[in-house]
Short mmCIF file of C-alpha atoms in Angstrom, two decimals:
data_model
loop_
_atom_site.label_atom_id
_atom_site.label_comp_id
_atom_site.label_asym_id
_atom_site.label_seq_id
_atom_site.Cartn_x
_atom_site.Cartn_y
_atom_site.Cartn_z
CA MET S 1 -39.28 -12.30 -20.88
CA LEU S 2 -39.97 -8.67 -20.09
CA THR S 3 -38.53 -5.82 -22.10
CA THR S 4 -36.39 -3.16 -20.42
CA ARG S 5 -39.22 -0.67 -20.86
CA GLN S 6 -41.68 -2.99 -19.14
CA ILE S 7 -39.24 -3.41 -16.23
CA GLU S 8 -39.04 0.37 -15.92
CA VAL S 9 -42.84 0.64 -15.94
CA LEU S 10 -43.19 -1.97 -13.19
CA HIS S 11 -40.48 -0.26 -11.14
CA ALA S 12 -42.21 3.12 -11.46
CA LEU S 13 -45.60 1.64 -10.52
CA LEU S 14 -44.20 -0.21 -7.51
CA SER S 15 -42.34 2.91 -6.39
CA THR S 16 -45.22 5.37 -6.77
CA GLY S 17 -48.41 3.27 -6.50
CA SER S 18 -50.09 5.34 -9.19
CA ALA S 19 -50.24 5.15 -12.98
CA THR S 20 -50.32 8.95 -13.17
CA SER S 21 -47.26 9.35 -10.94
CA ALA S 22 -45.45 6.55 -12.77
CA GLY S 23 -46.14 8.39 -16.02
CA HIS S 24 -44.56 11.55 -14.60
CA VAL S 25 -41.47 9.58 -13.58
CA LEU S 26 -41.16 7.94 -17.00
CA GLY S 27 -42.16 10.95 -19.04
CA ILE S 28 -45.14 9.21 -20.67
CA SER S 29 -48.92 9.51 -20.35
CA GLN S 30 -51.07 7.68 -17.81
CA PRO S 31 -52.86 5.69 -20.58
CA ALA S 32 -49.45 4.57 -21.88
CA VAL S 33 -48.52 3.30 -18.42
CA SER S 34 -51.83 1.46 -18.06
CA ASN S 35 -51.43 -0.09 -21.51
CA ALA S 36 -47.89 -1.24 -20.70
CA LEU S 37 -49.09 -2.79 -17.44
CA GLN S 38 -51.86 -4.68 -19.25
CA GLN S 39 -49.31 -6.06 -21.72
CA VAL S 40 -47.08 -7.25 -18.87
CA GLU S 41 -49.96 -8.92 -17.05
CA ARG S 42 -51.09 -10.68 -20.24
CA ARG S 43 -47.56 -11.93 -20.86
CA LEU S 44 -47.12 -13.18 -17.29
CA GLY S 45 -50.63 -14.60 -16.97
CA TYR S 46 -51.49 -13.04 -13.60
CA ARG S 47 -52.42 -9.68 -12.10
CA LEU S 48 -49.74 -7.49 -10.56
CA PHE S 49 -51.90 -4.73 -9.11
CA GLU S 50 -55.37 -4.27 -7.66
CA ARG S 51 -57.07 -0.87 -7.90
CA SER S 52 -58.15 0.88 -4.70
CA GLY S 53 -59.59 4.30 -5.54
CA THR S 54 -56.82 6.17 -7.35
CA ARG S 55 -54.11 3.87 -5.98
CA LEU S 56 -52.66 0.68 -7.41
CA LEU S 57 -51.93 -1.90 -4.73
CA PRO S 58 -49.31 -4.52 -5.62
CA THR S 59 -50.32 -8.17 -5.44
CA ALA S 60 -48.20 -10.78 -3.70
CA GLU S 61 -46.73 -11.68 -7.09
CA ALA S 62 -45.67 -8.08 -7.73
CA LEU S 63 -44.05 -7.83 -4.30
CA SER S 64 -42.15 -11.06 -5.01
CA LEU S 65 -40.79 -9.52 -8.22
CA TRP S 66 -39.64 -6.29 -6.53
CA PRO S 67 -36.24 -7.53 -5.22
CA GLU S 68 -35.31 -8.52 -8.79
CA ILE S 69 -36.83 -5.51 -10.55
CA GLU S 70 -35.34 -2.81 -8.31
CA PRO S 71 -31.61 -3.41 -9.04
CA LEU S 72 -32.32 -3.91 -12.76
CA ALA S 73 -34.18 -0.61 -12.95
CA GLU S 74 -31.37 1.17 -11.12
CA ARG S 75 -28.86 -0.31 -13.54
CA LEU S 76 -30.91 0.84 -16.54
CA LEU S 77 -31.01 4.34 -15.05
CA ARG S 78 -27.25 4.33 -14.72
CA ILE S 79 -26.81 3.21 -18.33
CA ARG S 80 -29.02 6.07 -19.52
CA GLU S 81 -27.11 8.52 -17.32
CA LEU S 82 -23.80 7.36 -18.78
CA ALA S 83 -25.12 7.61 -22.34
CA SER S 84 -26.35 11.15 -21.62
CA ASN S 85 -23.03 12.15 -20.06
CA LEU S 86 -21.10 10.82 -23.06
CA ARG S 87 -23.36 12.68 -25.45
CA ALA S 88 -22.76 15.87 -23.47
CA GLY S 89 -19.02 15.33 -23.66
CA GLY S 90 -18.59 14.19 -20.07
CA GLY S 91 -17.49 10.85 -18.65
CA GLU S 92 -19.12 8.22 -16.52
CA THR S 93 -20.29 9.18 -13.05
CA LEU S 94 -18.13 7.57 -10.37
CA GLN S 95 -20.53 5.60 -8.17
CA VAL S 96 -19.21 5.54 -4.60
CA ALA S 97 -20.62 3.88 -1.48
CA ALA S 98 -19.43 4.00 2.11
CA LEU S 99 -20.52 3.09 5.60
CA PRO S 100 -22.54 5.94 7.15
CA SER S 101 -19.71 6.96 9.51
CA VAL S 102 -17.21 6.99 6.63
CA ALA S 103 -19.62 8.83 4.34
CA GLN S 104 -20.10 11.52 6.97
CA ALA S 105 -16.62 11.85 8.49
CA ILE S 106 -14.09 11.15 5.72
CA LEU S 107 -15.64 11.14 2.26
CA PRO S 108 -16.63 14.84 2.10
CA LEU S 109 -13.11 15.87 3.18
CA ALA S 110 -11.52 13.57 0.61
CA ILE S 111 -13.70 14.81 -2.24
CA ALA S 112 -13.08 18.43 -1.23
CA GLN S 113 -9.34 17.69 -1.48
CA LEU S 114 -9.67 16.72 -5.16
CA PRO S 115 -9.26 19.43 -7.81
CA ALA S 116 -12.78 20.37 -8.91
CA ARG S 117 -11.75 20.58 -12.56
CA GLY S 118 -10.46 17.03 -12.80
CA ARG S 119 -12.59 15.00 -10.41
CA GLY S 120 -15.60 14.53 -12.74
CA ARG S 121 -19.04 13.49 -11.57
CA ILE S 122 -19.37 11.58 -8.29
CA ALA S 123 -22.51 10.00 -6.80
CA ILE S 124 -22.41 8.88 -3.15
CA GLN S 125 -24.51 6.38 -1.19
CA ALA S 126 -24.35 5.55 2.52
CA LEU S 127 -24.84 1.77 2.87
CA ASN S 128 -24.05 -1.01 5.33
CA SER S 129 -21.44 -3.66 4.50
CA ARG S 130 -23.88 -6.22 3.12
CA GLN S 131 -25.55 -3.61 0.93
CA ILE S 132 -22.14 -2.55 -0.32
CA ALA S 133 -21.26 -6.13 -1.25
CA THR S 134 -24.56 -6.59 -3.08
CA GLU S 135 -24.17 -3.35 -5.05
CA LEU S 136 -20.59 -4.23 -6.01
CA LEU S 137 -21.63 -7.65 -7.30
CA LEU S 138 -24.56 -6.12 -9.21
CA ARG S 139 -22.22 -3.41 -10.53
CA GLY S 140 -24.40 -0.72 -9.05
CA ILE S 141 -21.30 1.00 -7.61
CA ASP S 142 -17.69 1.31 -8.75
CA ILE S 143 -15.87 1.61 -5.45
CA ALA S 144 -16.72 1.57 -1.77
CA PHE S 145 -15.16 2.13 1.64
CA ASP S 146 -15.96 -0.05 4.64
CA TYR S 147 -14.49 -1.79 7.68
CA GLY S 148 -14.26 -5.23 6.09
CA GLY S 149 -17.59 -6.65 4.99
CA PRO S 150 -18.47 -10.12 3.65
CA LEU S 151 -15.68 -11.86 1.76
CA HIS S 152 -16.56 -12.85 -1.79
CA PRO S 153 -14.41 -13.98 -4.76
CA GLY S 154 -16.06 -11.28 -6.88
CA ILE S 155 -14.91 -8.50 -4.52
CA GLN S 156 -11.38 -7.27 -3.93
CA ARG S 157 -10.32 -5.07 -1.05
CA GLU S 158 -7.25 -3.07 -0.14
CA SER S 159 -6.34 -1.63 3.24
CA ILE S 160 -6.28 2.17 3.48
CA VAL S 161 -5.47 2.77 7.17
CA THR S 162 -5.54 0.86 10.45
CA ALA S 163 -6.25 2.32 13.88
CA ASP S 164 -7.72 1.47 17.27
CA TRP S 165 -11.31 2.01 18.27
CA VAL S 166 -11.84 4.53 21.07
CA CYS S 167 -14.37 5.18 23.81
CA ALA S 168 -16.24 8.48 24.03
CA ALA S 169 -17.58 9.51 27.45
CA PRO S 170 -19.61 12.49 28.66
CA LEU S 171 -17.13 15.04 30.00
CA GLY S 172 -16.47 14.45 33.71
CA SER S 173 -17.91 10.93 33.84
CA LEU S 174 -14.42 9.40 33.68
CA ALA S 175 -11.00 10.68 34.69
CA ARG S 176 -9.19 12.21 31.73
CA SER S 177 -6.42 9.61 31.93
CA ALA S 178 -8.78 6.65 32.32
CA THR S 179 -8.36 3.66 30.03
CA VAL S 180 -11.62 1.84 29.38
CA THR S 181 -11.70 -1.93 29.86
CA PRO S 182 -14.60 -4.31 29.19
CA SER S 183 -15.28 -4.57 32.93
CA LEU S 184 -15.35 -0.78 33.38
CA LEU S 185 -17.64 -0.38 30.37
CA ALA S 186 -20.01 -2.99 31.78
CA ARG S 187 -20.55 -0.82 34.87
CA GLN S 188 -21.45 2.31 32.88
CA ARG S 189 -24.48 3.52 30.99
CA THR S 190 -23.74 2.94 27.34
CA VAL S 191 -24.97 3.82 23.87
CA SER S 192 -24.54 0.89 21.50
CA VAL S 193 -24.61 0.80 17.72
CA ALA S 194 -26.85 -1.94 16.40
CA ASN S 195 -25.96 -2.99 12.87
CA THR S 196 -25.65 -6.00 10.62
CA ASP S 197 -21.97 -5.46 9.87
CA PRO S 198 -19.16 -7.63 11.31
CA ILE S 199 -18.13 -4.81 13.66
CA ARG S 200 -20.09 -6.29 16.58
CA GLU S 201 -18.30 -9.64 16.23
CA ARG S 202 -14.87 -8.02 16.15
CA LEU S 203 -15.54 -5.96 19.25
CA ALA S 204 -16.98 -9.00 21.03
CA ALA S 205 -13.85 -11.00 20.16
CA VAL S 206 -11.80 -8.79 22.51
CA GLY S 207 -14.41 -8.60 25.26
CA TYR S 208 -16.60 -5.64 24.32
CA VAL S 209 -19.87 -7.52 24.23
CA ASP S 210 -23.21 -5.74 23.95
CA ASP S 211 -25.47 -8.11 25.85
CA GLY S 212 -28.57 -6.00 25.30
CA ALA S 213 -28.11 -4.06 28.54
CA SER S 214 -27.33 -0.76 26.79
CA ASP S 215 -29.64 2.08 27.70
CA LEU S 216 -29.74 3.24 24.08
CA SER S 217 -29.23 1.47 20.78
CA VAL S 218 -28.76 3.49 17.59
CA ARG S 219 -27.97 2.73 13.95
CA SER S 220 -24.81 4.74 13.33
CA PHE S 221 -21.71 5.99 15.13
CA PRO S 222 -22.39 9.71 14.45
CA VAL S 223 -25.77 9.31 16.19
CA ALA S 224 -24.10 7.49 19.09
CA LEU S 225 -21.64 10.37 19.47
CA ARG S 226 -24.49 12.87 19.61
CA PHE S 227 -26.03 10.98 22.54
CA VAL S 228 -22.66 10.93 24.32
CA GLU S 229 -22.43 14.71 23.87
CA LEU S 230 -25.85 14.97 25.53
CA GLY S 231 -24.60 12.97 28.52
CA GLN S 232 -26.55 9.80 27.80
CA GLY S 233 -23.74 7.28 28.20
CA LEU S 234 -20.42 5.98 26.91
CA ALA S 235 -19.95 4.68 23.36
CA ILE S 236 -17.28 2.81 21.45
CA LEU S 237 -16.56 4.80 18.30
CA ASP S 238 -14.43 4.61 15.21
CA PRO S 239 -11.63 7.20 15.34
CA PHE S 240 -13.03 9.09 12.33
CA THR S 241 -16.34 9.84 14.02
CA ALA S 242 -14.57 10.52 17.32
CA ALA S 243 -12.48 13.26 15.67
CA SER S 244 -15.59 15.46 15.53
CA ALA S 245 -16.39 15.09 19.25
CA ASP S 246 -17.01 18.36 21.09
CA PRO S 247 -14.17 18.64 23.66
CA GLN S 248 -16.42 20.79 25.85
CA ARG S 249 -18.81 17.87 26.22
CA VAL S 250 -16.86 14.68 25.51
CA SER S 251 -13.63 13.05 26.65
CA LEU S 252 -11.97 10.37 24.50
CA HIS S 253 -10.29 7.30 25.98
CA ARG S 254 -8.18 4.39 24.83
CA LEU S 255 -9.57 0.87 25.13
CA ASP S 256 -7.69 -1.99 26.77
CA PRO S 257 -7.47 -4.38 25.07
CA PRO S 258 -7.60 -2.16 21.98
CA PRO S 259 -9.84 -3.48 19.20
CA VAL S 260 -8.32 -2.74 15.81
CA LEU S 261 -10.22 -1.16 12.93
CA THR S 262 -9.13 -1.30 9.30
CA LEU S 263 -10.64 0.94 6.64
CA TYR S 264 -10.74 -0.79 3.26
CA ARG S 265 -11.28 0.24 -0.30
CA VAL S 266 -13.45 -2.41 -1.97
CA SER S 267 -14.27 -2.83 -5.64
CA PRO S 268 -15.40 -5.52 -8.12
CA ALA S 269 -12.62 -8.03 -8.72
CA ALA S 270 -13.36 -8.48 -12.43
CA ARG S 271 -13.69 -4.81 -13.34
CA PRO S 272 -11.06 -2.11 -12.98
CA ALA S 273 -12.17 1.00 -11.12
CA PRO S 274 -12.61 4.18 -13.19
CA ALA S 275 -9.54 6.39 -13.49
CA GLN S 276 -10.78 9.04 -11.06
CA ALA S 277 -11.07 6.41 -8.31
CA ALA S 278 -7.28 6.37 -7.85
CA SER S 279 -7.13 10.02 -6.81
CA LEU S 280 -10.11 9.56 -4.48
CA PHE S 281 -8.39 6.55 -2.90
CA GLU S 282 -5.29 8.61 -2.07
CA ALA S 283 -7.39 11.48 -0.74
CA MET S 284 -9.27 9.04 1.50
CA ARG S 285 -5.98 7.71 2.86
CA SER S 286 -4.74 11.24 3.56
CA GLN S 287 -7.91 12.46 5.26
CA ALA S 288 -8.42 9.27 7.28
CA SER S 289 -4.84 9.52 8.59
CA GLU S 290 -5.40 13.14 9.62
CA LEU S 291 -8.60 12.27 11.49
CA ILE S 292 -6.88 9.42 13.33
CA ALA S 293 -4.05 11.75 14.37
CA ARG S 294 -6.57 14.36 15.57
CA THR S 295 -8.47 11.80 17.63
CA PHE S 296 -5.46 10.35 19.43
CA ALA S 297 -3.99 13.80 20.02
CA ALA S 298 -7.11 14.51 22.09
CA ILE S 299 -6.61 11.49 24.36
#
Protein backbone atom coordinates (compact mmCIF):
# COMPACT_ATOMS: atom_id res chain seq x y z
CA MET A 1 0.00 0.00 0.00
CA LEU A 2 1.13 3.53 -0.74
CA THR A 3 0.72 6.37 1.71
CA THR A 4 -1.23 9.48 0.74
CA ARG A 5 2.03 11.43 0.61
CA GLN A 6 3.57 8.92 -1.77
CA ILE A 7 0.50 9.17 -4.02
CA GLU A 8 0.92 12.95 -4.07
CA VAL A 9 4.61 12.60 -4.95
CA LEU A 10 3.85 10.24 -7.85
CA HIS A 11 1.09 12.55 -9.09
CA ALA A 12 3.43 15.56 -9.02
CA LEU A 13 6.19 13.64 -10.82
CA LEU A 14 3.84 12.33 -13.50
CA SER A 15 2.36 15.81 -13.97
CA THR A 16 5.65 17.72 -14.17
CA GLY A 17 8.27 15.16 -15.30
CA SER A 18 10.86 16.67 -12.99
CA ALA A 19 11.83 16.11 -9.36
CA THR A 20 12.63 19.80 -8.99
CA SER A 21 9.26 20.91 -10.40
CA ALA A 22 7.45 18.28 -8.34
CA GLY A 23 9.18 19.67 -5.26
CA HIS A 24 7.91 23.16 -6.09
CA VAL A 25 4.37 21.82 -6.44
CA LEU A 26 4.55 19.94 -3.14
CA GLY A 27 6.51 22.55 -1.24
CA ILE A 28 9.42 20.20 -0.47
CA SER A 29 13.02 19.91 -1.67
CA GLN A 30 14.17 18.01 -4.75
CA PRO A 31 16.16 15.50 -2.59
CA ALA A 32 12.99 14.83 -0.57
CA VAL A 33 11.09 14.06 -3.77
CA SER A 34 13.84 11.75 -5.01
CA ASN A 35 13.96 9.97 -1.66
CA ALA A 36 10.18 9.49 -1.65
CA LEU A 37 10.32 8.07 -5.18
CA GLN A 38 13.04 5.59 -4.20
CA GLN A 39 10.91 4.42 -1.26
CA VAL A 40 7.92 3.89 -3.55
CA GLU A 41 9.96 1.95 -6.09
CA ARG A 42 11.45 -0.26 -3.37
CA ARG A 43 7.98 -0.98 -1.98
CA LEU A 44 6.53 -1.80 -5.41
CA GLY A 45 9.56 -3.73 -6.64
CA TYR A 46 9.90 -2.02 -10.02
CA ARG A 47 11.05 1.27 -11.52
CA LEU A 48 8.53 4.00 -12.26
CA PHE A 49 10.76 6.50 -14.04
CA GLU A 50 13.84 6.52 -16.25
CA ARG A 51 16.12 9.56 -16.24
CA SER A 52 16.75 11.41 -19.51
CA GLY A 53 18.93 14.45 -18.86
CA THR A 54 17.03 16.57 -16.35
CA ARG A 55 13.71 14.88 -17.15
CA LEU A 56 12.08 11.85 -15.58
CA LEU A 57 10.30 9.68 -18.14
CA PRO A 58 7.52 7.45 -16.78
CA THR A 59 7.80 3.72 -17.40
CA ALA A 60 4.90 1.66 -18.72
CA GLU A 61 4.11 0.69 -15.12
CA ALA A 62 3.88 4.34 -14.05
CA LEU A 63 1.60 5.17 -16.98
CA SER A 64 -0.64 2.25 -16.00
CA LEU A 65 -0.93 3.67 -12.49
CA TRP A 66 -1.84 7.20 -13.67
CA PRO A 67 -5.62 6.65 -14.19
CA GLU A 68 -5.87 5.49 -10.56
CA ILE A 69 -3.47 8.03 -9.06
CA GLU A 70 -4.93 11.13 -10.73
CA PRO A 71 -8.44 11.08 -9.16
CA LEU A 72 -7.01 10.13 -5.76
CA ALA A 73 -4.59 13.06 -5.84
CA GLU A 74 -7.37 15.43 -6.85
CA ARG A 75 -9.49 14.15 -3.97
CA LEU A 76 -6.64 14.67 -1.50
CA LEU A 77 -6.25 18.23 -2.78
CA ARG A 78 -9.93 18.86 -2.20
CA ILE A 79 -9.74 17.50 1.35
CA ARG A 80 -6.84 19.83 2.12
CA GLU A 81 -8.72 22.75 0.58
CA LEU A 82 -11.76 22.01 2.73
CA ALA A 83 -9.65 21.72 5.88
CA SER A 84 -8.00 25.06 5.06
CA ASN A 85 -11.35 26.72 4.40
CA LEU A 86 -12.75 25.45 7.70
CA ARG A 87 -9.71 26.69 9.58
CA ALA A 88 -10.17 30.11 7.97
CA GLY A 89 -13.80 30.16 9.03
CA GLY A 90 -15.23 29.45 5.59
CA GLY A 91 -17.21 26.48 4.30
CA GLU A 92 -16.60 23.83 1.70
CA THR A 93 -16.10 24.91 -1.89
CA LEU A 94 -19.07 23.93 -4.05
CA GLN A 95 -17.62 21.81 -6.86
CA VAL A 96 -19.71 22.30 -10.01
CA ALA A 97 -19.36 20.74 -13.46
CA ALA A 98 -21.30 21.39 -16.65
CA LEU A 99 -21.21 20.64 -20.35
CA PRO A 100 -19.12 23.26 -22.18
CA SER A 101 -22.18 24.94 -23.73
CA VAL A 102 -23.91 25.11 -20.34
CA ALA A 103 -20.75 26.31 -18.60
CA GLN A 104 -20.42 29.12 -21.12
CA ALA A 105 -24.03 30.15 -21.74
CA ILE A 106 -25.95 29.62 -18.49
CA LEU A 107 -23.68 29.03 -15.51
CA PRO A 108 -22.03 32.49 -15.39
CA LEU A 109 -25.46 34.16 -15.54
CA ALA A 110 -26.82 31.92 -12.79
CA ILE A 111 -23.86 32.52 -10.48
CA ALA A 112 -24.03 36.28 -11.12
CA GLN A 113 -27.68 36.12 -10.02
CA LEU A 114 -26.70 34.78 -6.59
CA PRO A 115 -26.01 37.25 -3.77
CA ALA A 116 -22.22 37.50 -3.51
CA ARG A 117 -22.34 37.53 0.30
CA GLY A 118 -24.15 34.24 0.65
CA ARG A 119 -23.03 32.12 -2.28
CA GLY A 120 -19.70 30.95 -0.78
CA ARG A 121 -16.86 29.49 -2.79
CA ILE A 122 -17.64 27.86 -6.15
CA ALA A 123 -15.25 25.95 -8.43
CA ILE A 124 -16.38 25.20 -12.00
CA GLN A 125 -15.26 22.59 -14.54
CA ALA A 126 -16.40 22.15 -18.15
CA LEU A 127 -16.69 18.39 -18.80
CA ASN A 128 -18.51 16.02 -21.15
CA SER A 129 -21.29 13.76 -19.86
CA ARG A 130 -19.11 10.72 -19.24
CA GLN A 131 -16.54 12.80 -17.38
CA ILE A 132 -19.33 14.29 -15.29
CA ALA A 133 -20.60 10.82 -14.37
CA THR A 134 -17.11 9.67 -13.41
CA GLU A 135 -16.46 12.73 -11.24
CA LEU A 136 -19.82 12.35 -9.49
CA LEU A 137 -19.14 8.70 -8.68
CA LEU A 138 -15.63 9.55 -7.44
CA ARG A 139 -17.09 12.46 -5.46
CA GLY A 140 -14.85 14.89 -7.28
CA ILE A 141 -17.84 17.22 -7.84
CA ASP A 142 -20.98 18.00 -5.85
CA ILE A 143 -23.42 18.90 -8.59
CA ALA A 144 -23.44 19.07 -12.37
CA PHE A 145 -25.61 20.20 -15.26
CA ASP A 146 -25.93 18.21 -18.48
CA TYR A 147 -28.33 17.02 -21.17
CA GLY A 148 -28.80 13.53 -19.75
CA GLY A 149 -25.63 11.49 -19.56
CA PRO A 150 -25.10 7.81 -18.67
CA LEU A 151 -27.66 6.37 -16.25
CA HIS A 152 -26.18 4.93 -13.07
CA PRO A 153 -27.77 3.89 -9.74
CA GLY A 154 -25.23 6.08 -7.94
CA ILE A 155 -26.36 9.22 -9.80
CA GLN A 156 -29.66 11.05 -9.46
CA ARG A 157 -30.93 13.65 -11.88
CA GLU A 158 -33.72 16.20 -11.92
CA SER A 159 -35.10 18.08 -14.90
CA ILE A 160 -34.53 21.84 -14.92
CA VAL A 161 -36.03 22.91 -18.26
CA THR A 162 -37.05 21.33 -21.56
CA ALA A 163 -36.89 22.98 -24.98
CA ASP A 164 -36.41 22.22 -28.67
CA TRP A 165 -33.10 22.26 -30.47
CA VAL A 166 -32.78 24.91 -33.18
CA CYS A 167 -30.86 25.40 -36.40
CA ALA A 168 -28.53 28.36 -36.90
CA ALA A 169 -27.84 29.48 -40.47
CA PRO A 170 -25.64 32.19 -41.98
CA LEU A 171 -27.86 35.22 -42.55
CA GLY A 172 -29.44 35.09 -46.01
CA SER A 173 -28.73 31.42 -46.67
CA LEU A 174 -32.30 30.46 -45.76
CA ALA A 175 -35.58 32.37 -45.85
CA ARG A 176 -36.36 33.89 -42.47
CA SER A 177 -39.52 31.80 -42.13
CA ALA A 178 -37.88 28.54 -43.23
CA THR A 179 -38.30 25.46 -41.07
CA VAL A 180 -35.36 23.09 -41.32
CA THR A 181 -36.07 19.42 -42.01
CA PRO A 182 -33.57 16.55 -42.18
CA SER A 183 -33.81 16.53 -45.98
CA LEU A 184 -33.17 20.28 -46.23
CA LEU A 185 -30.23 20.02 -43.84
CA ALA A 186 -28.74 17.20 -45.92
CA ARG A 187 -28.54 19.54 -48.93
CA GLN A 188 -26.66 22.29 -47.04
CA ARG A 189 -23.12 22.81 -45.88
CA THR A 190 -23.10 22.01 -42.19
CA VAL A 191 -20.97 22.36 -39.08
CA SER A 192 -21.38 19.32 -36.84
CA VAL A 193 -20.46 18.87 -33.20
CA ALA A 194 -18.51 15.68 -32.60
CA ASN A 195 -18.75 14.47 -29.02
CA THR A 196 -19.08 11.35 -26.92
CA ASP A 197 -22.33 12.41 -25.29
CA PRO A 198 -25.74 10.87 -26.12
CA ILE A 199 -26.75 14.03 -28.00
CA ARG A 200 -25.81 12.53 -31.38
CA GLU A 201 -28.03 9.49 -30.79
CA ARG A 202 -31.02 11.63 -29.81
CA LEU A 203 -30.71 13.84 -32.86
CA ALA A 204 -30.28 10.79 -35.09
CA ALA A 205 -33.44 9.25 -33.60
CA VAL A 206 -35.53 11.97 -35.27
CA GLY A 207 -33.63 11.99 -38.55
CA TYR A 208 -30.79 14.46 -38.01
CA VAL A 209 -27.98 12.07 -38.81
CA ASP A 210 -24.40 13.26 -39.24
CA ASP A 211 -23.09 10.73 -41.76
CA GLY A 212 -19.62 12.26 -41.85
CA ALA A 213 -20.45 14.54 -44.78
CA SER A 214 -20.20 17.75 -42.72
CA ASP A 215 -17.69 20.25 -44.01
CA LEU A 216 -16.56 21.03 -40.46
CA SER A 217 -16.62 19.07 -37.24
CA VAL A 218 -15.98 20.82 -33.92
CA ARG A 219 -16.04 19.86 -30.24
CA SER A 220 -18.57 22.30 -28.78
CA PHE A 221 -21.72 24.19 -29.71
CA PRO A 222 -20.25 27.67 -29.02
CA VAL A 223 -17.48 26.89 -31.54
CA ALA A 224 -20.07 25.65 -34.05
CA LEU A 225 -21.99 28.91 -33.67
CA ARG A 226 -18.84 30.92 -34.36
CA PHE A 227 -18.37 29.09 -37.67
CA VAL A 228 -22.01 29.76 -38.59
CA GLU A 229 -21.45 33.46 -37.89
CA LEU A 230 -18.51 33.32 -40.31
CA GLY A 231 -20.74 31.84 -43.01
CA GLN A 232 -19.28 28.34 -42.95
CA GLY A 233 -22.52 26.36 -42.80
CA LEU A 234 -25.63 25.49 -40.82
CA ALA A 235 -25.51 23.96 -37.34
CA ILE A 236 -27.97 22.37 -34.94
CA LEU A 237 -27.58 24.16 -31.61
CA ASP A 238 -28.95 24.02 -28.11
CA PRO A 239 -31.20 27.04 -27.43
CA PHE A 240 -28.83 28.38 -24.75
CA THR A 241 -25.92 28.74 -27.15
CA ALA A 242 -28.24 30.00 -29.88
CA ALA A 243 -29.37 32.88 -27.63
CA SER A 244 -25.97 34.52 -28.13
CA ALA A 245 -26.11 34.38 -31.94
CA ASP A 246 -25.36 37.67 -33.70
CA PRO A 247 -28.61 38.64 -35.50
CA GLN A 248 -26.56 40.60 -38.04
CA ARG A 249 -24.89 37.37 -39.13
CA VAL A 250 -27.17 34.49 -38.15
CA SER A 251 -30.81 33.51 -38.56
CA LEU A 252 -32.38 30.95 -36.22
CA HIS A 253 -34.88 28.34 -37.42
CA ARG A 254 -37.16 25.72 -35.95
CA LEU A 255 -36.54 22.07 -36.76
CA ASP A 256 -39.21 19.71 -38.05
CA PRO A 257 -39.47 17.24 -36.47
CA PRO A 258 -38.24 19.11 -33.39
CA PRO A 259 -35.70 17.19 -31.31
CA VAL A 260 -36.26 17.85 -27.61
CA LEU A 261 -33.50 18.82 -25.20
CA THR A 262 -33.74 18.52 -21.42
CA LEU A 263 -31.30 20.23 -19.09
CA TYR A 264 -30.74 18.19 -15.93
CA ARG A 265 -29.22 18.79 -12.55
CA VAL A 266 -27.25 15.68 -11.60
CA SER A 267 -25.71 14.78 -8.25
CA PRO A 268 -24.54 11.73 -6.27
CA ALA A 269 -27.51 9.65 -5.16
CA ALA A 270 -26.05 8.74 -1.76
CA ARG A 271 -24.87 12.20 -0.76
CA PRO A 272 -26.98 15.32 -0.34
CA ALA A 273 -25.78 18.37 -2.24
CA PRO A 274 -24.32 21.23 -0.18
CA ALA A 275 -26.79 23.87 0.98
CA GLN A 276 -25.68 26.50 -1.53
CA ALA A 277 -26.50 24.12 -4.41
CA ALA A 278 -30.24 24.75 -3.95
CA SER A 279 -29.96 28.46 -4.73
CA LEU A 280 -27.72 27.73 -7.73
CA PHE A 281 -30.27 25.21 -9.00
CA GLU A 282 -33.05 27.81 -8.96
CA ALA A 283 -30.83 30.41 -10.59
CA MET A 284 -29.98 27.92 -13.35
CA ARG A 285 -33.68 27.28 -13.95
CA SER A 286 -34.39 31.01 -14.14
CA GLN A 287 -31.52 31.86 -16.49
CA ALA A 288 -32.07 28.83 -18.73
CA SER A 289 -35.75 29.78 -19.13
CA GLU A 290 -34.80 33.33 -20.07
CA LEU A 291 -32.32 32.15 -22.70
CA ILE A 292 -34.89 29.79 -24.22
CA ALA A 293 -37.41 32.64 -24.42
CA ARG A 294 -34.81 34.90 -26.06
CA THR A 295 -33.92 32.28 -28.65
CA PHE A 296 -37.46 31.51 -29.74
CA ALA A 297 -38.39 35.20 -29.78
CA ALA A 298 -35.75 35.58 -32.50
CA ILE A 299 -37.28 32.91 -34.74
